[in-house]
Structure formats: structure tokens, C-alpha cells
Short mmCIF file of N, CA and C and ligand atoms in Angstrom, two decimals:
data_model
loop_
_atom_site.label_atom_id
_atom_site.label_comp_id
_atom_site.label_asym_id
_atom_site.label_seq_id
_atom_site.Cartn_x
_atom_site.Cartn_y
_atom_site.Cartn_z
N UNK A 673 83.50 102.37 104.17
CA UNK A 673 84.90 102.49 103.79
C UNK A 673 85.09 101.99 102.35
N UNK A 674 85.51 102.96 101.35
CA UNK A 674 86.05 102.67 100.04
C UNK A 674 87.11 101.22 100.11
N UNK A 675 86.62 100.16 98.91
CA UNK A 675 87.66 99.01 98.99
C UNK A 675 88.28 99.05 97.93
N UNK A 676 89.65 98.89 97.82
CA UNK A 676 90.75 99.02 96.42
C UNK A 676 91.33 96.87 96.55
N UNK A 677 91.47 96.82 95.83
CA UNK A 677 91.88 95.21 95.72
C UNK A 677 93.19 95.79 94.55
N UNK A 678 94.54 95.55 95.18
CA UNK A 678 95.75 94.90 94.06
C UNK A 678 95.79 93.72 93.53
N UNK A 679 96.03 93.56 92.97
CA UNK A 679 96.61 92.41 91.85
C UNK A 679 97.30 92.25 91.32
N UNK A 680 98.57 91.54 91.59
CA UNK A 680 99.64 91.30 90.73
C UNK A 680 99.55 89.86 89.90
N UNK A 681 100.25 90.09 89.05
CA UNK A 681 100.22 88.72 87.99
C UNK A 681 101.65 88.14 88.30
N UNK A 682 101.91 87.21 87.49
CA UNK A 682 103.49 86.57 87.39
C UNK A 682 104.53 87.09 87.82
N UNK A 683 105.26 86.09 88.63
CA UNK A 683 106.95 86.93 88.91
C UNK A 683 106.73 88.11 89.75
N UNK A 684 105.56 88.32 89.86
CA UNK A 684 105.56 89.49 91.19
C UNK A 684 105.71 89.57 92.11
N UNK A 685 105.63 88.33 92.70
CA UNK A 685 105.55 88.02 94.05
C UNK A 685 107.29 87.94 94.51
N UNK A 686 107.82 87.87 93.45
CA UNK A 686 109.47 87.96 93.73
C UNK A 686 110.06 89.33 93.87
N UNK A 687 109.51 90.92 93.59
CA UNK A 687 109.67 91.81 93.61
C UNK A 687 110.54 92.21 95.07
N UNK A 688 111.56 92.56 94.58
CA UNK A 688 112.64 92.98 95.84
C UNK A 688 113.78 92.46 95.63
N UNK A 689 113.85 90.94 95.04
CA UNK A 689 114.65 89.88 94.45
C UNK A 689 114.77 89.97 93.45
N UNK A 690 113.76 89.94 92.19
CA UNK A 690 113.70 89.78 90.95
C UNK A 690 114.37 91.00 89.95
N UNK A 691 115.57 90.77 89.43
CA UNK A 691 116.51 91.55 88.41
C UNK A 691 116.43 93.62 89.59
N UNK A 692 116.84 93.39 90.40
CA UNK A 692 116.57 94.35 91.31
C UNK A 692 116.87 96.11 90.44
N UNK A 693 117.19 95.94 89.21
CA UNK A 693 117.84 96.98 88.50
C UNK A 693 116.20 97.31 87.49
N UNK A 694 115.78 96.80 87.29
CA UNK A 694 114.60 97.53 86.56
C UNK A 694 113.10 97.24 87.65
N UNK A 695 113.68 96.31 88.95
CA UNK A 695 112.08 96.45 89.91
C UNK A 695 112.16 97.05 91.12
N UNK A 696 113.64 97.62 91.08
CA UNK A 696 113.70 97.53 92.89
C UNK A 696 114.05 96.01 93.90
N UNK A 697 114.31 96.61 95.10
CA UNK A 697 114.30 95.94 95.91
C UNK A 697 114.10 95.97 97.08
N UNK A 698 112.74 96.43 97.39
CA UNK A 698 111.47 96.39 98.24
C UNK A 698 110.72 95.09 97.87
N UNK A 699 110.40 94.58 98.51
CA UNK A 699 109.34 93.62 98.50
C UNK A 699 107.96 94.14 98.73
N UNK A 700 107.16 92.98 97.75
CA UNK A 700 105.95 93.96 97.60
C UNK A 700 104.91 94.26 98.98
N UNK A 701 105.00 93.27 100.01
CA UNK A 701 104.66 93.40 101.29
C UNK A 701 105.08 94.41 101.80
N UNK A 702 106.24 94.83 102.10
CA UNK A 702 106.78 95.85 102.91
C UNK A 702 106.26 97.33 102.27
N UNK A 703 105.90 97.35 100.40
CA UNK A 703 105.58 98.36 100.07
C UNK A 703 104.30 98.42 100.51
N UNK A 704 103.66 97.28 100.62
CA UNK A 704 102.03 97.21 100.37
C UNK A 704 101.69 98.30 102.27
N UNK A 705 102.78 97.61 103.28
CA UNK A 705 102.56 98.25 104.56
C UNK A 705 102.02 99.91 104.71
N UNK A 706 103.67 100.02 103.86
CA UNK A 706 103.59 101.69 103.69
C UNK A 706 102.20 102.16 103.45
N UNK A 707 102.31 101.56 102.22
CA UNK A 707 100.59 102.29 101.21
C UNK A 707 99.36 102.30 101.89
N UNK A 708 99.24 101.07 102.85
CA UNK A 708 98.05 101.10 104.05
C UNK A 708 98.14 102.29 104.56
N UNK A 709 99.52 102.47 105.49
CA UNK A 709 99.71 103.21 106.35
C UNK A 709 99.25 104.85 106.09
N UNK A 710 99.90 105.12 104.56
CA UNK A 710 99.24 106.27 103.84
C UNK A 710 97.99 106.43 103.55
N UNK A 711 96.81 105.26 103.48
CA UNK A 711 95.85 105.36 103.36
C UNK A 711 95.04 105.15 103.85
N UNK A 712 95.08 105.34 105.26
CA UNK A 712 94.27 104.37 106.76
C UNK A 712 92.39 104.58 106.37
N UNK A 713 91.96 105.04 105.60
CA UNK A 713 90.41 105.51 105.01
C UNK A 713 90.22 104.47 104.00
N UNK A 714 91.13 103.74 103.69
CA UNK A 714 90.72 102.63 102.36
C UNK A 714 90.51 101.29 102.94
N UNK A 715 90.41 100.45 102.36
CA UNK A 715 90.45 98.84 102.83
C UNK A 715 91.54 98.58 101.26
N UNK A 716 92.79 98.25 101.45
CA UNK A 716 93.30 97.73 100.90
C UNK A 716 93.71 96.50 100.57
N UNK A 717 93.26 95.90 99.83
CA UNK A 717 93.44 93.94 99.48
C UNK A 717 94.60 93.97 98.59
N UNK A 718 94.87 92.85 99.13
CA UNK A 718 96.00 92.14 97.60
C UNK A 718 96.19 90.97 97.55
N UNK A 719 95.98 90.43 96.27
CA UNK A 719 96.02 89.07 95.64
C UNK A 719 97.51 89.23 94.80
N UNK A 720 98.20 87.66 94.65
CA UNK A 720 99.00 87.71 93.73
C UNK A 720 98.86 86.15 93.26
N UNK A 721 98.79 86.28 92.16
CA UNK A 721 98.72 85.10 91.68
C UNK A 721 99.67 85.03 90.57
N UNK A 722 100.85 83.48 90.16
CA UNK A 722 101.12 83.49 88.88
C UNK A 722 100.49 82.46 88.00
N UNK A 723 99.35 82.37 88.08
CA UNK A 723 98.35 81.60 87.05
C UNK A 723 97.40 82.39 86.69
N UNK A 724 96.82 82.36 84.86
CA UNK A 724 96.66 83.28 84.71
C UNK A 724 94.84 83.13 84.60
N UNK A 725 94.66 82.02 84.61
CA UNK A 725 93.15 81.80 85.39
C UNK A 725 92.38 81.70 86.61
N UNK A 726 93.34 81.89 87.51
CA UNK A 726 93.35 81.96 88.91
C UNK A 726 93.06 83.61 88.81
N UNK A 727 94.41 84.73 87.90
CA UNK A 727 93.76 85.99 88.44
C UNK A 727 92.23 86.04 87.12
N UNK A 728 92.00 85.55 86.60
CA UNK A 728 90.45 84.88 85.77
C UNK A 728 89.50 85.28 86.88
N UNK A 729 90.17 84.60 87.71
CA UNK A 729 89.08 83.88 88.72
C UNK A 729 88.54 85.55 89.82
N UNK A 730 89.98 85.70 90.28
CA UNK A 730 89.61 86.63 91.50
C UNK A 730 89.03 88.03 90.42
N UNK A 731 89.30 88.25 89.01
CA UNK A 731 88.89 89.65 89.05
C UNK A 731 87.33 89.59 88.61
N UNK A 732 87.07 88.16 88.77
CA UNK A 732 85.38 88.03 88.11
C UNK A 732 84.66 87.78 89.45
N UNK A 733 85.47 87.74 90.91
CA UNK A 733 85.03 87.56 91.90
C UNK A 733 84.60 88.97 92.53
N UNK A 734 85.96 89.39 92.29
CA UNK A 734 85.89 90.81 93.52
C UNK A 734 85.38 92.08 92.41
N UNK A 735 85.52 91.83 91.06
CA UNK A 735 85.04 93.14 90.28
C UNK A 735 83.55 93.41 90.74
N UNK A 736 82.73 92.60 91.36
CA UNK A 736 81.23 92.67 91.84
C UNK A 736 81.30 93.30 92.90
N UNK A 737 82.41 93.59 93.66
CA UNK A 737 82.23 93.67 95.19
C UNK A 737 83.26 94.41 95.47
N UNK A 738 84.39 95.09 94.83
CA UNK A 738 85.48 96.30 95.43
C UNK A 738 85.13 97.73 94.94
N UNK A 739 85.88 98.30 95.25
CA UNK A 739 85.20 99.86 93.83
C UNK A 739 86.07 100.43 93.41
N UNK A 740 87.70 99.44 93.38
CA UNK A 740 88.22 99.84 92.32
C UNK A 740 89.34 98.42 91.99
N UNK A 741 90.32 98.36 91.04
CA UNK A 741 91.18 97.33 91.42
C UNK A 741 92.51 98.19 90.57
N UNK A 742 93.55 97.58 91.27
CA UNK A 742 94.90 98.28 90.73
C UNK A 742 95.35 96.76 89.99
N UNK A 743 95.87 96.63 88.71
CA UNK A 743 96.24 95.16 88.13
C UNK A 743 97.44 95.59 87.34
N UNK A 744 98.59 94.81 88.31
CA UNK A 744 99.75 94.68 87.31
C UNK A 744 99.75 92.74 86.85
N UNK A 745 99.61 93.27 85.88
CA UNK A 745 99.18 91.65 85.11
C UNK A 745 100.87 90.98 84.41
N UNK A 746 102.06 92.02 85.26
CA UNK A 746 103.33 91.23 84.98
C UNK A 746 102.81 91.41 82.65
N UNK A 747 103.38 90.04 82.72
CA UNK A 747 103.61 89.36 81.10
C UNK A 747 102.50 89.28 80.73
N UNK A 748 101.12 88.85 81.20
CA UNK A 748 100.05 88.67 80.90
C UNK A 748 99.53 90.16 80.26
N UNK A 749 99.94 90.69 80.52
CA UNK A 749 99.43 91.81 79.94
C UNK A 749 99.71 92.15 78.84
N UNK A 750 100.79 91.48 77.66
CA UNK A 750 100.88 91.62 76.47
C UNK A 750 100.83 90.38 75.81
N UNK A 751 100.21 89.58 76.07
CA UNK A 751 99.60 88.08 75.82
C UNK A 751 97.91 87.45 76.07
N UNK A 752 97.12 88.12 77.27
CA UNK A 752 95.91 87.83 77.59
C UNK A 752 94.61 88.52 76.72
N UNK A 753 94.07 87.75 76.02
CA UNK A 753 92.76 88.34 75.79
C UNK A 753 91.54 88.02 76.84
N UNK A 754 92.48 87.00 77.12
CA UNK A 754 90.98 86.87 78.67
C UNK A 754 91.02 87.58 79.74
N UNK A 755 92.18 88.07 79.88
CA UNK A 755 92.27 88.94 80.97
C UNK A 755 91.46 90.21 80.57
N UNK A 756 91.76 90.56 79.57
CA UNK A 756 91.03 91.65 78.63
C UNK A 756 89.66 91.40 78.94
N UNK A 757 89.28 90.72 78.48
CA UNK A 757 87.60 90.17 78.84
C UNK A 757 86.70 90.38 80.03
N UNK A 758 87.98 89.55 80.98
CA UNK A 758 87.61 89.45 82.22
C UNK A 758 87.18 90.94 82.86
N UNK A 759 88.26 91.65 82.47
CA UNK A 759 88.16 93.56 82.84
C UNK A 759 86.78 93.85 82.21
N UNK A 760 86.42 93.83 80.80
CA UNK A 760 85.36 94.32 80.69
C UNK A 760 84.04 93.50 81.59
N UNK A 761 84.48 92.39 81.67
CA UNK A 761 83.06 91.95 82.07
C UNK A 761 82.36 92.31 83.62
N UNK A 762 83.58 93.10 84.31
CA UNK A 762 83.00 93.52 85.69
C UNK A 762 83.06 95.16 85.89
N UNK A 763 82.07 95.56 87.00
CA UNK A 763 81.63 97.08 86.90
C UNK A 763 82.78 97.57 87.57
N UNK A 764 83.27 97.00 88.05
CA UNK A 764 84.48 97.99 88.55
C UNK A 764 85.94 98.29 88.24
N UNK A 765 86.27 99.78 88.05
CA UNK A 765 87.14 100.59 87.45
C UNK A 765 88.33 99.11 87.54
N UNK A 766 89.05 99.19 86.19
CA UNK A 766 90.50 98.44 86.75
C UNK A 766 91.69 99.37 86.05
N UNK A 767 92.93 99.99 86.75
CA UNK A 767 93.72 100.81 86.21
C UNK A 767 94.74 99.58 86.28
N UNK A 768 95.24 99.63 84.68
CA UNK A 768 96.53 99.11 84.78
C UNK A 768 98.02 99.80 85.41
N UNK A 769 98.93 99.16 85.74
CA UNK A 769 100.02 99.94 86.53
C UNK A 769 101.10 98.67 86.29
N UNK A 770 102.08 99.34 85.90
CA UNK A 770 103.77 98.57 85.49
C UNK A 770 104.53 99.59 86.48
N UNK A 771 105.90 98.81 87.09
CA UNK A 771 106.75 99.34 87.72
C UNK A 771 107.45 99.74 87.08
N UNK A 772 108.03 99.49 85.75
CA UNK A 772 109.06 99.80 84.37
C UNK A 772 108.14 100.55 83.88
N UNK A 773 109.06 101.29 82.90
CA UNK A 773 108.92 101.80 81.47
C UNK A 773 108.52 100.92 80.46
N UNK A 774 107.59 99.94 80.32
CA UNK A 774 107.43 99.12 79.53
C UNK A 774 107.72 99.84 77.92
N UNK A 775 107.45 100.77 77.79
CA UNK A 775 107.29 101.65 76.33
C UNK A 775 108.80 102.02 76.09
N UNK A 776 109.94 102.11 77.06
CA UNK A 776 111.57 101.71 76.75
C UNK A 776 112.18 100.90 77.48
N UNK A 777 110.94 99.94 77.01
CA UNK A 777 111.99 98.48 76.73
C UNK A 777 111.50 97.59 75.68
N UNK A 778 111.50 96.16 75.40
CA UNK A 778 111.84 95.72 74.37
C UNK A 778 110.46 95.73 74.08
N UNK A 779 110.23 95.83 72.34
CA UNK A 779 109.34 96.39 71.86
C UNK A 779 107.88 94.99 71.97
N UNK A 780 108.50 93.68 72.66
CA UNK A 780 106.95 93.25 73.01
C UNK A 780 106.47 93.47 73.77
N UNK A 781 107.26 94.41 74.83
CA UNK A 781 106.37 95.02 75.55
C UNK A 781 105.54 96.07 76.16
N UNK A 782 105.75 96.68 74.53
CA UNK A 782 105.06 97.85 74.24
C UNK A 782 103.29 97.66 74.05
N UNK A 783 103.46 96.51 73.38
CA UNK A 783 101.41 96.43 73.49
C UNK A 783 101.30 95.37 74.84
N UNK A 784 99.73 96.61 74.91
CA UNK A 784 98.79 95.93 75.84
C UNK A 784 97.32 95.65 75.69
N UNK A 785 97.61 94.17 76.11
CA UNK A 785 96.26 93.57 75.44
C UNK A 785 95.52 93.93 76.32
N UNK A 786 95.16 94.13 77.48
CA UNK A 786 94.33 94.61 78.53
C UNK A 786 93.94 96.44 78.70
N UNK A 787 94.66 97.19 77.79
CA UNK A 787 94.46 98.34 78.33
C UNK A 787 93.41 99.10 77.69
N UNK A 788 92.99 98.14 76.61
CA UNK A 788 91.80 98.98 76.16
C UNK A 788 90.57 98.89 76.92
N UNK A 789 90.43 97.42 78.30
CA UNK A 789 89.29 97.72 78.77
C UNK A 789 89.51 98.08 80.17
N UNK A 790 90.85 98.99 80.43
CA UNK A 790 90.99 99.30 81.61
C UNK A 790 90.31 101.03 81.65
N UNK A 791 90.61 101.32 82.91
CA UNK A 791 90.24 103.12 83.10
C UNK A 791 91.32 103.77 82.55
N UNK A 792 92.36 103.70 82.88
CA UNK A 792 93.69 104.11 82.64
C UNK A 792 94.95 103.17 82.83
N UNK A 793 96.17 103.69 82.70
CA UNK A 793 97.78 103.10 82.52
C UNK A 793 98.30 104.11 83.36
N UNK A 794 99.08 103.59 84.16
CA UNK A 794 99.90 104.23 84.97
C UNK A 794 101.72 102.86 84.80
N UNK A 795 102.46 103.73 84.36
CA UNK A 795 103.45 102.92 84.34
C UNK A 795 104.98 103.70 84.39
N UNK A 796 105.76 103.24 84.94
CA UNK A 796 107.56 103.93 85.09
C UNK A 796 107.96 104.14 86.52
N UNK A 797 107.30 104.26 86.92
CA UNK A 797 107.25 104.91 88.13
C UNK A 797 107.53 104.68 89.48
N UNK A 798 108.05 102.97 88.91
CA UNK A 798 108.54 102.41 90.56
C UNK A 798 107.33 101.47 91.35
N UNK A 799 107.71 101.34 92.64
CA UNK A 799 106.64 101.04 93.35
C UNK A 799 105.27 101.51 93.42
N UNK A 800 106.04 103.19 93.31
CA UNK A 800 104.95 104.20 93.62
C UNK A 800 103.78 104.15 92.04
N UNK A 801 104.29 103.78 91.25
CA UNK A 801 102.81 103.74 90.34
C UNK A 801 101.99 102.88 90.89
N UNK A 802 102.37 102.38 91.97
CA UNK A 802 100.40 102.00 92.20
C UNK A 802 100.13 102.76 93.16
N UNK A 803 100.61 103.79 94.57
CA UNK A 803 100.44 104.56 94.91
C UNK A 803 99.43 105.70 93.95
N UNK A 804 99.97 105.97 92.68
CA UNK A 804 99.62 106.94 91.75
C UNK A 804 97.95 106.31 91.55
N UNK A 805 98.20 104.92 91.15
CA UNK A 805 96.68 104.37 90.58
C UNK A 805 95.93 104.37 91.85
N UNK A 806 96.33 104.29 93.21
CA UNK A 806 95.33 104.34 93.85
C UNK A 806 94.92 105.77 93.74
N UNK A 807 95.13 106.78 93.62
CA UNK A 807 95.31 107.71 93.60
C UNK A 807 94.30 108.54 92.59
N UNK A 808 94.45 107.62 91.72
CA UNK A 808 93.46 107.78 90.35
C UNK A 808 92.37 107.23 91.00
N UNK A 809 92.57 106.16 91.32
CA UNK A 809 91.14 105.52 91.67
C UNK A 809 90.22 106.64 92.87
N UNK A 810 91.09 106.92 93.86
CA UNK A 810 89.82 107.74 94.58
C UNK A 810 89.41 108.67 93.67
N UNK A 811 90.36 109.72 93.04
CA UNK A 811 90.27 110.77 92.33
C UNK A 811 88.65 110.36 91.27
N UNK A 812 89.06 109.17 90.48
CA UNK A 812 87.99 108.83 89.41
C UNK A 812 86.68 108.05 89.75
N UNK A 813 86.88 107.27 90.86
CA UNK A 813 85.63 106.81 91.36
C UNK A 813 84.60 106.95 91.80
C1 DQA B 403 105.84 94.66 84.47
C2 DQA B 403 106.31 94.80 83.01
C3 DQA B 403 106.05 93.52 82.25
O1 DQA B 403 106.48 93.67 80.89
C4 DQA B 403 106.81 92.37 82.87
O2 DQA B 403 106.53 91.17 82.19
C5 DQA B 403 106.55 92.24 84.34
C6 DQA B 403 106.50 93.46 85.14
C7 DQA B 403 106.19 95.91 85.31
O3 DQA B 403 105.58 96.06 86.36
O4 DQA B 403 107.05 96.71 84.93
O5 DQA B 403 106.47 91.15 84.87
O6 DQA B 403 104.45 94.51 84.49
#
């Protein structure tokens, strides 16, 4: 059985609650149910961490051992070069994925320090962009 590992970074874990006008208000559990449910052939994991050496930690753990990872790295993603690092330093695919339009909205959060050593960007799209990245991931793996 193919294994996908999520990852969310900061403030994610509040998703459903958090400014409900640009994240929704689903919680990320109840989405995460669905997405199983749609994908009963995967092993789907999810980590959330808001420390940003903790997700250090898990993507230098599980990049050896999943065969793909979906990473919304929240804020870290236009601030981390280690996170950056961390992506290159393991064999397995990591697609970045934002629930916003990061590219219309405010312009720091238009760069991403992580996306040059990801597979791809998937971002706007709601919950469902990580639906999409898993999506990529079977497709590209
Ligand atoms: C986010 C976009 C980031 O800019 C922000 O800091 C987040 C969430 C998104 O999913 O749209 O925490 O990654």
C-alpha cells in the first residue's frame, strides 16, 4: 500500500476556527476523514506541528520511509531555509500546498523559500488543494 504523510506547519491546527474567511471552516480532521474515505488504497498520515524544528525533525524521519509527503509549512514557508534543506535532503517527492491564494495576498507572501526543492505548488484551492497534491502525488510517483 502506497504511504502519503501530511504536514502542516503553524496555526494549522486551528483551521475551521482560524480567520474562517480566507481558511474555511472545516477542521482539518474532519477534512482529513473525508480524504481517507476517498482514498481507501493509500495509508494516509498526518503530523501537525507549530515548531519549526519539530517539522525538521519528522520530514528527515519519514522522507526515508513514505513515498510521498503533502507540506503546508503555514508561515514557514516564506521564512525557512531549513525547511528548504530539510526537503532536499530526503528521497521523497514533497509537494507544497496553501489553502489561500498566497500570490493575492500580501506581497510577503508571495515568495517561497521551500519551493524550489519541492516537486510542485499546489495553492488557492481550499481544503481541496491537498486533495489535488495527493493527486499529483499518485499521478507523479
Ligand atoms: C497558508 C498561507 C501562509 O501564507 C500562511 O502563513 C498560513 C497558511 C495557506 O495554507 O494558505 O499559515 O500556508
Amino acid at each position: 500500500m502506497r504511504r502519503i504523510l501530511i504536514i502542516n506547519g503553524p496555526n494549522l491546527n486551528l483551521l475551521g476556527k482560524r480567520e474562517p474567511s480566507t481558511y474555511g471552516s472545516v477542521s482539518f480532521e474532519d477534512y482529513l476523514d473525508t480524504l481517507r474515505r476517498r482514498y481507501p488504497d493509500i495509508q494516509t498520515d498526518y503530523f501537525q506541528s507549530n515548531i519549526e524544528g519539530v517539522l525538521i525533525d519528522k520530514i528527515q524521519q519519514a522522507g526515508f520511509e513514505v513515498d510521498g509527503i503533502v507540506l503546508n509549512a503555514g508561515a514557514y514557508t516564506h521564512t525557512s531555509i531549513a525547511l528548504q534543506d530539510a526537503i532536499r535532503a530526503i528521497p521523497a517527492p514533497v509537494i507544497e500546498v496553501h489553502i489561500s491564494n498566497v500570490h493575492a495576498r500580501e506581497t510577503y507572501r508571495h515568495t517561497s523559500l521551500i519551493a524550489a526543492a519541492c516537486r510542485g505548488v499546489i495553492c488557492g484551492f481550499g481544503l481541496d488543494s491537498y486533495r489535488l497534491a495527493v493527486e499529483a502525488l499518485l499521478s507523479y510517483v
